[in-house]
Coordinates of C-alpha atoms in Angstrom, one line a residue:
M1 CA 49.8 94.5 83.2
K2 CA 53.3 94.0 84.6
T3 CA 54.8 95.7 81.6
R4 CA 52.5 98.7 82.1
L5 CA 53.4 99.1 85.8
L6 CA 57.1 98.8 85.0
F7 CA 56.7 101.5 82.3
L8 CA 54.9 103.9 84.8
A9 CA 57.6 103.3 87.5
H10 CA 60.4 103.9 85.0
F11 CA 58.6 107.1 83.8
A12 CA 58.5 108.4 87.4
L13 CA 62.2 107.7 87.8
I14 CA 63.1 109.6 84.6
H15 CA 61.0 112.6 85.8
A16 CA 62.9 112.6 89.1
L17 CA 66.3 112.5 87.4
S18 CA 65.2 115.2 85.0
A19 CA 64.3 117.4 88.0
Q20 CA 67.7 116.8 89.6
T21 CA 69.6 117.7 86.5
T22 CA 67.9 121.1 86.3
I23 CA 70.6 123.0 88.1
P24 CA 70.4 126.8 88.2
P25 CA 72.9 128.2 85.8
E26 CA 75.9 130.0 87.3
Q27 CA 77.3 133.2 85.9
S28 CA 80.8 131.9 84.9
I29 CA 83.8 134.2 84.4
P30 CA 85.8 133.4 81.3
V31 CA 89.5 133.2 82.1
K32 CA 92.5 132.6 79.9
L33 CA 95.4 130.2 80.7
G34 CA 97.9 133.0 80.8
E35 CA 95.8 134.9 83.3
C36 CA 95.6 131.9 85.5
I37 CA 99.3 131.4 85.4
D38 CA 100.0 135.0 86.3
A39 CA 97.6 134.8 89.2
A40 CA 99.1 131.6 90.5
L41 CA 102.7 133.0 90.4
T42 CA 101.5 136.0 92.3
R43 CA 99.2 134.5 94.9
N44 CA 100.0 130.9 95.4
P45 CA 101.6 130.1 98.8
V46 CA 104.0 127.6 97.1
M47 CA 105.8 130.4 95.3
Q48 CA 105.7 132.6 98.4
A49 CA 107.4 129.9 100.5
S50 CA 109.9 129.3 97.7
Q51 CA 110.7 133.0 97.5
A52 CA 111.2 133.1 101.2
R53 CA 113.7 130.2 101.0
L54 CA 115.6 132.0 98.3
D55 CA 115.6 135.3 100.3
A56 CA 117.0 133.3 103.3
A57 CA 119.8 131.7 101.2
V58 CA 120.8 135.1 99.7
N59 CA 121.0 136.7 103.2
R60 CA 122.9 133.7 104.5
A61 CA 125.5 134.1 101.7
D62 CA 125.8 137.8 102.6
E63 CA 126.2 136.9 106.3
V64 CA 129.1 134.5 105.6
R65 CA 130.9 137.0 103.4
S66 CA 130.7 139.6 106.1
A67 CA 133.2 137.6 108.1
F68 CA 135.9 138.7 105.7
Y69 CA 135.6 142.3 106.9
P70 CA 136.6 143.9 110.2
Q71 CA 134.2 143.5 113.1
L72 CA 133.7 146.5 115.3
K73 CA 132.1 146.0 118.7
F74 CA 131.3 148.2 121.7
T75 CA 131.1 147.0 125.3
G76 CA 130.0 149.0 128.3
R77 CA 130.2 148.0 132.0
V78 CA 129.0 149.4 135.3
A79 CA 129.7 147.6 138.6
Q80 CA 129.4 148.2 142.3
L81 CA 132.2 146.4 144.2
S82 CA 132.5 145.4 147.8
E83 CA 135.0 147.2 150.1
V84 CA 138.5 145.6 150.3
P85 CA 141.5 146.6 152.4
E86 CA 143.6 149.3 150.9
F87 CA 147.2 148.6 150.2
S88 CA 149.4 151.3 151.8
L89 CA 153.2 151.7 152.1
T90 CA 155.0 153.8 154.7
L91 CA 158.3 155.3 153.6
P92 CA 160.8 157.5 155.4
F93 CA 160.3 161.2 154.8
L94 CA 157.3 160.4 152.7
G95 CA 154.9 159.1 155.2
T96 CA 152.2 156.6 154.4
Q97 CA 151.2 156.3 150.7
T98 CA 148.1 154.5 149.5
L99 CA 149.1 152.5 146.4
F100 CA 145.9 150.6 145.8
P101 CA 142.8 152.4 147.2
S102 CA 139.5 150.6 147.6
I103 CA 137.4 151.9 144.7
T104 CA 133.9 150.5 144.9
Q105 CA 132.3 152.0 141.8
N106 CA 133.7 150.9 138.4
Y107 CA 132.8 152.2 134.9
A108 CA 134.3 150.9 131.7
A109 CA 133.7 151.4 127.9
R110 CA 135.6 149.4 125.3
V111 CA 135.6 149.6 121.5
S112 CA 137.1 146.5 119.9
L113 CA 138.2 145.9 116.3
Q114 CA 139.0 142.4 115.0
Q115 CA 140.1 141.3 111.6
N116 CA 140.6 137.7 110.5
V117 CA 144.0 137.3 109.0
F118 CA 144.1 133.5 108.5
S119 CA 141.4 131.0 109.3
G120 CA 142.8 127.8 107.8
F121 CA 140.8 128.6 104.6
R122 CA 137.6 128.1 106.6
L123 CA 136.1 131.5 105.7
A124 CA 136.8 131.1 102.0
R125 CA 135.4 127.6 101.9
S126 CA 132.3 128.7 104.0
A127 CA 131.7 131.6 101.6
E128 CA 131.9 129.2 98.6
A129 CA 129.5 126.8 100.3
A130 CA 127.0 129.6 101.0
E131 CA 127.2 130.8 97.4
F132 CA 126.6 127.3 96.0
Q133 CA 123.8 126.9 98.5
Q134 CA 122.2 130.1 97.1
T135 CA 122.6 128.9 93.6
A136 CA 121.0 125.6 94.5
V137 CA 118.0 127.4 96.1
Q138 CA 117.7 129.6 93.0
H139 CA 117.4 126.6 90.7
E140 CA 114.9 125.0 93.2
H141 CA 112.9 128.2 93.0
S142 CA 112.9 127.9 89.2
R143 CA 111.8 124.2 89.6
D144 CA 109.0 125.3 92.0
R145 CA 107.9 127.9 89.4
E146 CA 107.7 125.4 86.6
D147 CA 106.0 122.8 88.8
L148 CA 103.3 125.4 89.7
I149 CA 102.8 126.4 86.1
L150 CA 102.4 122.8 85.0
N151 CA 99.9 122.3 87.8
V152 CA 97.9 125.3 86.6
V153 CA 98.0 124.1 83.0
T154 CA 96.8 120.7 84.0
A155 CA 94.0 122.1 86.2
Y156 CA 93.0 124.5 83.5
W157 CA 92.7 121.8 80.8
N158 CA 91.1 119.4 83.3
L159 CA 88.4 122.1 83.8
Y160 CA 88.1 122.5 80.1
R161 CA 87.7 118.7 79.7
A162 CA 85.1 118.6 82.5
R163 CA 83.1 121.4 80.9
R164 CA 83.3 119.8 77.5
V165 CA 82.2 116.4 78.9
E166 CA 79.3 118.2 80.6
A167 CA 78.3 119.8 77.3
V168 CA 78.6 116.5 75.3
L169 CA 76.4 114.7 77.8
S170 CA 73.9 117.6 77.8
Q171 CA 73.8 117.3 74.0
S172 CA 73.4 113.5 74.2
V173 CA 70.5 114.0 76.7
E174 CA 68.7 116.2 74.1
Q175 CA 69.3 113.7 71.3
V176 CA 68.1 110.7 73.4
S177 CA 65.1 112.7 74.7
A178 CA 64.1 113.5 71.1
H179 CA 64.5 109.8 70.4
A180 CA 62.2 109.0 73.3
N181 CA 59.6 111.4 72.0
D182 CA 59.7 109.7 68.6
V183 CA 59.3 106.3 70.2
E184 CA 56.4 107.6 72.3
N185 CA 54.7 108.8 69.2
F186 CA 55.3 105.5 67.4
R187 CA 53.9 103.7 70.4
K188 CA 50.7 105.7 70.3
Q189 CA 50.4 104.8 66.6
G190 CA 51.0 101.1 67.4
M191 CA 54.4 101.2 65.6
A192 CA 56.5 100.6 68.8
T193 CA 56.0 98.7 72.0
D194 CA 56.3 99.7 75.7
L195 CA 59.5 97.7 75.8
D196 CA 61.0 99.9 73.0
L197 CA 60.2 103.0 75.0
L198 CA 61.6 101.5 78.2
K199 CA 64.9 100.8 76.4
V200 CA 65.2 104.4 75.3
Q201 CA 64.3 105.7 78.7
T202 CA 66.8 103.4 80.4
Q203 CA 69.6 104.8 78.2
L204 CA 68.3 108.3 78.8
S205 CA 68.4 107.8 82.6
D206 CA 72.0 106.4 82.4
I207 CA 73.1 109.5 80.4
K208 CA 71.4 111.8 82.8
V209 CA 73.2 110.2 85.7
K210 CA 76.5 110.7 83.9
H211 CA 75.5 114.3 83.3
I212 CA 75.0 114.9 87.0
E213 CA 78.4 113.4 87.7
A214 CA 79.9 115.6 85.0
Q215 CA 78.4 118.7 86.6
S216 CA 79.9 117.7 89.9
N217 CA 83.3 117.0 88.3
A218 CA 83.2 120.4 86.7
R219 CA 82.6 122.1 90.0
L220 CA 85.5 120.2 91.6
A221 CA 87.8 121.0 88.7
T222 CA 86.8 124.7 89.1
M223 CA 87.7 124.6 92.8
A224 CA 91.0 122.9 92.0
L225 CA 92.0 125.7 89.6
N226 CA 90.7 128.4 92.0
I227 CA 93.0 127.0 94.8
L228 CA 96.0 127.2 92.5
T229 CA 95.3 130.8 91.4
G230 CA 94.3 132.2 94.8
T231 CA 90.7 132.8 93.7
P232 CA 87.8 132.4 96.1
L233 CA 86.9 128.7 96.1
Q234 CA 83.4 128.9 94.8
T235 CA 84.0 131.4 92.1
A236 CA 82.6 130.1 88.8
V237 CA 85.2 130.3 86.0
I238 CA 85.2 128.9 82.6
P239 CA 88.2 128.4 80.2
A240 CA 88.3 131.0 77.5
D241 CA 91.1 129.3 75.5
E242 CA 90.8 126.3 73.2
P243 CA 93.5 123.5 73.0
S244 CA 95.6 124.4 70.0
A245 CA 98.1 122.5 67.9
A246 CA 101.0 123.6 70.1
A247 CA 104.6 122.8 69.1
D248 CA 105.1 119.2 69.8
P249 CA 108.7 118.3 70.5
A250 CA 107.9 114.6 70.2
G251 CA 107.2 115.2 66.5
S252 CA 110.3 117.2 65.6
L253 CA 113.0 115.9 68.0
G254 CA 114.2 112.4 68.5
L255 CA 114.3 110.6 71.9
D256 CA 118.0 110.9 72.2
R257 CA 117.9 114.7 71.6
I258 CA 115.1 115.1 74.1
I259 CA 116.9 113.2 76.8
Q260 CA 120.2 115.1 76.2
T261 CA 118.3 118.4 76.4
A262 CA 116.6 117.4 79.6
R263 CA 120.0 116.5 81.2
E264 CA 121.4 119.8 80.2
R265 CA 118.6 122.2 81.0
R266 CA 116.6 120.8 83.9
A267 CA 116.7 123.0 87.0
E268 CA 116.8 119.8 89.2
V269 CA 120.2 118.9 87.7
A270 CA 121.6 122.4 88.3
A271 CA 120.3 122.3 91.9
V272 CA 121.8 118.9 92.7
T273 CA 125.1 119.9 91.0
A274 CA 125.2 123.1 93.2
R275 CA 124.6 121.0 96.3
R276 CA 127.4 118.7 95.3
D277 CA 129.6 121.8 95.1
V278 CA 128.4 122.7 98.6
A279 CA 129.4 119.3 99.9
K280 CA 132.8 119.7 98.3
A281 CA 133.3 123.1 99.9
M282 CA 132.3 121.7 103.3
V283 CA 135.2 119.3 103.0
G284 CA 137.5 122.3 102.9
V285 CA 135.8 123.8 105.9
A286 CA 136.3 120.6 107.9
Q287 CA 140.0 120.4 106.8
G288 CA 140.5 124.0 108.1
G289 CA 140.7 122.5 111.6
W290 CA 144.3 121.3 110.8
Y291 CA 145.5 124.9 110.5
P292 CA 146.1 127.7 113.0
Q293 CA 143.8 130.8 113.2
I294 CA 145.3 134.3 113.3
V295 CA 143.2 137.3 114.3
L296 CA 144.3 141.0 114.4
S297 CA 142.8 142.7 117.4
A298 CA 142.7 146.3 118.5
N299 CA 141.0 147.7 121.6
Y300 CA 140.4 151.2 122.9
D301 CA 139.4 151.5 126.6
Y302 CA 137.9 154.4 128.6
A303 CA 137.4 153.4 132.2
R304 CA 137.1 154.6 135.7
P305 CA 139.3 153.3 137.1
N306 CA 141.5 152.0 134.2
Q307 CA 143.1 148.7 135.3
R308 CA 146.2 149.5 133.3
V309 CA 146.9 152.7 135.3
I310 CA 148.9 152.1 138.5
P311 CA 148.2 153.2 141.1
P312 CA 144.5 153.1 140.3
K313 CA 142.6 156.4 140.4
D314 CA 139.0 157.1 140.8
A315 CA 139.1 159.0 137.5
W316 CA 138.4 158.4 133.8
E317 CA 141.6 157.2 132.0
K318 CA 142.2 156.1 128.4
S319 CA 144.3 153.2 127.1
W320 CA 144.6 151.1 123.9
D321 CA 146.2 147.9 122.7
V322 CA 146.9 146.3 119.3
G323 CA 148.0 142.7 118.8
L324 CA 147.8 139.4 117.0
I325 CA 146.0 136.4 118.4
L326 CA 147.2 132.9 117.4
Q327 CA 145.0 129.9 118.1
W328 CA 146.0 126.4 117.0
N329 CA 144.2 123.2 118.0
I330 CA 147.2 120.9 118.4
W331 CA 145.4 117.8 119.8
D332 CA 141.6 117.2 119.6
W333 CA 141.4 113.4 119.8
F334 CA 140.9 113.1 116.0
A335 CA 137.8 115.4 116.0
T336 CA 139.1 117.2 112.9
A337 CA 139.8 113.9 111.1
K338 CA 136.3 112.7 111.9
Q339 CA 134.7 115.9 110.7
T340 CA 136.7 115.7 107.5
A341 CA 135.5 112.1 107.0
Q342 CA 131.9 113.1 107.6
A343 CA 132.2 115.9 105.0
K344 CA 133.7 113.5 102.4
A345 CA 130.9 111.1 103.1
G346 CA 128.4 113.9 102.4
L347 CA 130.3 114.6 99.1
S348 CA 130.0 111.0 98.1
Q349 CA 126.2 111.1 98.9
A350 CA 125.8 114.3 96.8
E351 CA 127.6 112.7 93.8
A352 CA 125.4 109.7 94.1
S353 CA 122.3 111.9 94.2
L354 CA 123.5 113.7 91.0
S355 CA 123.8 110.3 89.2
Q356 CA 120.4 109.3 90.5
I357 CA 118.7 112.6 89.3
F358 CA 120.2 112.0 85.8
D359 CA 118.6 108.6 85.6
A360 CA 115.3 109.9 86.9
I361 CA 115.2 112.8 84.4
S362 CA 116.1 110.6 81.5
L363 CA 113.3 108.2 82.4
E364 CA 110.8 111.0 82.8
A365 CA 111.8 112.6 79.5
A366 CA 111.4 109.2 77.7
Q367 CA 108.0 108.5 79.3
N368 CA 106.7 111.9 78.3
F369 CA 108.1 111.5 74.8
F370 CA 106.2 108.3 74.1
R371 CA 103.0 109.5 75.9
T372 CA 103.0 112.7 73.8
A373 CA 103.5 110.8 70.6
E374 CA 100.7 108.4 71.7
A375 CA 98.4 111.4 72.5
R376 CA 99.1 113.0 69.1
E377 CA 98.1 109.7 67.3
K378 CA 95.0 109.4 69.4
I379 CA 93.7 112.8 68.2
N380 CA 93.7 111.8 64.6
V381 CA 92.0 108.4 65.3
A382 CA 89.5 110.0 67.7
S383 CA 88.6 112.8 65.2
L384 CA 88.0 110.2 62.5
G385 CA 85.9 108.1 64.8
H386 CA 83.8 111.1 65.8
K387 CA 83.1 111.9 62.1
Q388 CA 82.2 108.3 61.4
A389 CA 79.9 108.1 64.5
E390 CA 78.2 111.4 63.4
E391 CA 77.5 110.0 60.0
S392 CA 76.4 106.6 61.4
Y393 CA 73.9 108.4 63.7
R394 CA 72.6 110.6 60.9
I395 CA 71.9 107.7 58.6
T396 CA 70.4 105.5 61.4
S397 CA 68.2 108.3 62.6
E398 CA 66.8 109.0 59.1
K399 CA 66.2 105.3 58.6
F400 CA 64.5 105.0 62.0
K401 CA 62.1 107.8 61.2
R402 CA 61.2 106.0 57.9
G403 CA 60.8 102.7 59.7
L404 CA 63.9 101.2 58.0
A405 CA 66.0 100.9 61.2
S406 CA 65.1 99.4 64.6
N407 CA 65.0 101.1 67.9
T408 CA 68.0 99.1 69.0
D409 CA 70.0 100.3 66.0
L410 CA 69.4 103.9 66.8
L411 CA 70.2 103.4 70.5
D412 CA 73.5 101.8 69.5
A413 CA 74.3 104.7 67.1
E414 CA 73.5 107.2 69.9
L415 CA 75.7 105.4 72.4
A416 CA 78.5 105.2 69.8
L417 CA 78.3 108.9 69.0
L418 CA 78.4 109.8 72.7
Q419 CA 81.5 107.6 73.3
A420 CA 83.2 109.1 70.2
R421 CA 82.6 112.7 71.4
L422 CA 83.9 111.9 74.8
T423 CA 87.0 110.1 73.3
E424 CA 87.8 113.0 71.1
T425 CA 87.5 115.5 74.0
Q426 CA 89.8 113.3 76.1
S427 CA 92.4 112.9 73.4
V428 CA 92.6 116.6 72.6
V429 CA 92.9 117.7 76.2
E430 CA 95.4 114.9 77.1
H431 CA 97.6 116.0 74.2
A432 CA 97.5 119.6 75.3
I433 CA 98.6 118.6 78.8
Q434 CA 101.2 116.1 77.6
V435 CA 102.9 118.7 75.4
H436 CA 103.5 120.9 78.5
R437 CA 104.7 117.9 80.5
L438 CA 107.2 117.0 77.8
N439 CA 108.4 120.6 77.5
K440 CA 108.9 120.7 81.3
S441 CA 110.7 117.4 81.4
M442 CA 113.1 118.9 78.8
G443 CA 113.7 122.0 80.9
V444 CA 111.9 124.3 78.4
P445 CA 110.3 127.2 80.3
L446 CA 106.6 126.9 80.3
R447 CA 106.1 130.7 80.5

């Protein structure tokens, strides 16, 4: 009696799970990996921010270079002055003459031209620093691009994996459901017990739970890809590409060659090298404080009154001047020495960062080399295991139908087949992702 009640309760649970797994099909849009990469490079805010940083660096370099050229400025001035006593002089036979009248309204216009003649090499070193900074940002832009492409590749194949796992579990649900129907028929004929049917239904419920989880994972993987590509979040997409036997550097190149290539081609190395050059140029900028600065200056004035005209007249007058301005900071309480020391410390830090990035890149390349080789070996083993599980399930299923295999044997074969299918899917996708990771760690463009 207890067994009968347990059977009825379990049957009700299976029916509820079956109702939950009946999810309305969504109309999915097939997308290729190349299309996703193009969309991400165009729409993703990471690339937009990276491009903005590059534009800023380019304009900064142009701004610094503009200091080499003459600077032309215009200044205008209008002022109302208070009354002051006039200065008059009385001379024999000439009477009283006003030399400095009180002019209360002043107007002035000046055009100034300045050209740096010598700046203690500061301008040259500043221009070099700005150019190296631009180079560093360009390489960082390339790094951001490759990082985004790898993220898209990973998200794309993760979605493929989630869809494949969902399909494998759906297929397993059908197989175990058919098995449950067979056991039900055997039970009606007295060839199987309620316990045999409960065992099958227990396994079926477990697979259905996994199927529900797989459907949820597929939705989340779709959203992750949509975020990267700038697609509306809930747009249903499905990978149209299949993992192919892509060129595997781990199989054709040795570890030493891969590490050497990574150290030569990675954008991170080029970026840190450029920043080291920036720090070196900044040492020259700081040392420029030891030298004098010479500026050529020319001015053209048109004023009413013009201060250079004596006696002043309430009239528009022209004047001009050309000269050299020399400025030399003779004593600044060692400020220049301290600035130079700071710049040299920054250079030492940049050189240490370059050494650190070499070590990090070498380790990353080595890790991806071994993981790619491992993933390639797993594909062969998983493929063989899948074939063996398929054959084992086929033989056990036929024997079960003829009464030559037990219900437990068939359950074990079904579970082994499910695990083999999942393992093969995991190994194929992991190899596809790992090949791209290895290529990126070597500095090989992913697109």
